[in-house]
Coordinates of C-alpha atoms in Angstrom, one line a residue:
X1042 CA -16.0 29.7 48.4
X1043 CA -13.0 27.9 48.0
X1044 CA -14.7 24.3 46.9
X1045 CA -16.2 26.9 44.3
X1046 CA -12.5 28.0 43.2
X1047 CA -10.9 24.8 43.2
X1048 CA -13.4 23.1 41.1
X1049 CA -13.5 26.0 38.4
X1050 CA -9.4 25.9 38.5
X1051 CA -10.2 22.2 37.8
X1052 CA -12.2 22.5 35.1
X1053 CA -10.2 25.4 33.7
X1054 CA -7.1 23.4 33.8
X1055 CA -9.1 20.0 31.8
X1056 CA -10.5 22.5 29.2
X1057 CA -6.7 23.7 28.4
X1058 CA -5.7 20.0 28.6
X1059 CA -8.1 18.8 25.9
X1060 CA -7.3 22.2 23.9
X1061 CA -3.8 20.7 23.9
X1062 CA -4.5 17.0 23.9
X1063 CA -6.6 18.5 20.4
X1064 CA -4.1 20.7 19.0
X1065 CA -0.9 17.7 19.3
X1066 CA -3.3 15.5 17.5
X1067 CA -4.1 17.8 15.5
X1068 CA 0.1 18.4 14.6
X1069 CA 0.7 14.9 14.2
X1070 CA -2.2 13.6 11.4
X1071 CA -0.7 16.3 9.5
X1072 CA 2.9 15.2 9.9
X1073 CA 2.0 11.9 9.0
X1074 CA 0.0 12.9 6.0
X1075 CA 2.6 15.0 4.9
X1076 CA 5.5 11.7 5.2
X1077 CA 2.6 9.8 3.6
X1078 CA 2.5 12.3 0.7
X1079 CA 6.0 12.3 0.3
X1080 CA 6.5 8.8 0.3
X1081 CA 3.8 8.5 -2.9
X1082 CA 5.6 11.2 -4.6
X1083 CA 9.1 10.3 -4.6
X1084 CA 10.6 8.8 -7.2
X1085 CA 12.5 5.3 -6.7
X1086 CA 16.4 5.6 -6.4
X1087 CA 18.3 4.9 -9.3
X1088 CA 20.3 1.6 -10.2
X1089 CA 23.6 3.7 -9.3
X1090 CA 22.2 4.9 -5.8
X1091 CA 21.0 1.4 -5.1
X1092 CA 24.3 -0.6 -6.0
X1093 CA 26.0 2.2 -3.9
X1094 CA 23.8 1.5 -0.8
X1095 CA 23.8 -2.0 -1.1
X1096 CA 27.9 -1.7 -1.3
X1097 CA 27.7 0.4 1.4
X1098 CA 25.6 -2.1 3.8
X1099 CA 27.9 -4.9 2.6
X1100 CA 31.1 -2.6 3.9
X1101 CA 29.7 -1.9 6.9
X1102 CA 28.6 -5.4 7.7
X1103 CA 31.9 -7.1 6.4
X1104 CA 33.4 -3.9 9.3
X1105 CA 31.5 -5.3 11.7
X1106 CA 32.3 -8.9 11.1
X1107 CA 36.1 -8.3 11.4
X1108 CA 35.5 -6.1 14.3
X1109 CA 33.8 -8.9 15.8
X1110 CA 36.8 -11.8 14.7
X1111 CA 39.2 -9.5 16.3
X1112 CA 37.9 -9.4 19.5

């Protein structure tokens, strides 16, 4: 009787794993199809949002560079 329990809990327990195993799948192809999506249907930055983000790497590496002659 027991061998009989324990082998239906078993197989109760792999049916709710794949349910589950499924479902996450499931989540994440549409999370990626909705980044994909969004990346095809945004528009590039401008040329002012550009500069700004190539001054703002430049900053932040000439930062660390100093940080790092200083030490």
């Amino acid at each position: 009787m027991t061998v009989i329990l324990r082998i239906s809990n078993l197989l109760s327990f792999l049916r709710k794993a794949e349910s589950v195993r499924a479902e996450t799948e499931e989540r994440s192809a549409k999370r990626a199809a909705a980044r994909a999506l969004k990346i095809r249907t945004t528009e590039r930055p401008s040329a002012a949002a550009e500069e700004y983000g190539a001054r703002a790497t430049a900053d932040a590496w000439q930062y660390a560079c100093n940080q790092r002659a200083f030490r």
